[in-house]
């Protein structure tokens, strides 16, 4: 009798348990879905931003970011079909379509003979509105995998044309890298094509602000663009531009009416700063990305039963570590506070400075060190002190790469300038207690954070291809 009772109890419990597990994802349909992709944002990048926020207030630890407080956390494997260390196109294809592919493909199979439908395209077919936002150019690999299908990520013009011909509702962020092509005396223009197809294209603050629900299909380009048609680095100031958070807020405003939306927001320059081993720029991009996520979180707080937010990365960039061989057990992340511009902007200032150099070597080098002190705090005795050996090394690099050209009357190359910038950035990282192993991507797992009904599906170790599949399941999207 006792045994029977126990059996009934166990059966009863397991039925309740199974039911609650099986039912959870389908309890309520997700009406509003956000996928945030921090390009190149591994765990080290997140932790560095968090530790920096504490260090500037003389504290040790990690300041919680909006997304690091999400209830569900998992790990994502990122490898591509044909390479262990992935790239943004292959990783983006996995995150957008649920398929592994080869390096460089934009939502196509490894042979580039077949297109894969993205979660944005599927969502659109089933009545959701769709928004694609990025801080880099809108035809870049990560945004492109959601609306385009190309054998190569470098087909910027073709990707732009597919954007113009797409039925997405909102594009926001950077501009186009290659929007014009002349074929048989015919000038084809991506923006013109988009307007013909019913898109409203805005690139002023005024026009951006006046966009409202009912504005129709929109392409909103940041008024002020930096290199490669991307938004400027956050550390360089975003005056006169909407921020990534502003773009996210505007997209919510425009897409909210109707049957729900799917929105992808990319923090694209975390990756670029990682490639450059530019720690301070990397931190500010990550924090700005978190501000965009905070906008989505505020929306979630109003619609918690029907909103899902998933935050992940396509891969890590730079092999960043919180510690280095020189500093061993010491850290000084506060030193990064003195950096006031990105490596990209410093390069431009360096070129400008070197164009008007005097032939007096001491004077020329003193001018360089003034520039370096203003930009990074390096060599400024009240900020980051340099030893005489460290100053000597910078001088040697300056003489070899720049001054030797001035004497000969030749032009330094881009690589000459970069040799100096890279060395200075390495010095700052070394003195902050950070380490970099690469100027490329790395193969380590990236984290995924999720909040909303069914967010527990993203816990554990999952493959990047599972992310869109799980989101589709929760949004009740069928292929
Ligand atoms: Zn990259």
mmCIF file of N, CA and C in Angstrom, residues 34 222 281 448:
data_model
loop_
_atom_site.group_PDB
_atom_site.id
_atom_site.type_symbol
_atom_site.label_atom_id
_atom_site.label_comp_id
_atom_site.label_asym_id
_atom_site.label_seq_id
_atom_site.Cartn_x
_atom_site.Cartn_y
_atom_site.Cartn_z
ATOM 1 N N UNK A 34 14.031 40.440 -29.096
ATOM 2 C CA UNK A 34 15.265 41.195 -29.355
ATOM 3 C C UNK A 34 16.437 40.219 -29.383
ATOM 4 N N UNK A 222 22.971 57.283 -39.395
ATOM 5 C CA UNK A 222 23.559 58.290 -38.500
ATOM 6 C C UNK A 222 24.089 59.451 -39.344
ATOM 7 N N UNK A 281 38.577 51.911 -26.039
ATOM 8 C CA UNK A 281 37.508 51.998 -27.046
ATOM 9 C C UNK A 281 36.580 50.795 -26.908
ATOM 10 N N UNK A 448 25.854 33.716 -23.477
ATOM 11 C CA UNK A 448 24.527 34.185 -23.912
ATOM 12 C C UNK A 448 23.733 34.479 -22.649
#
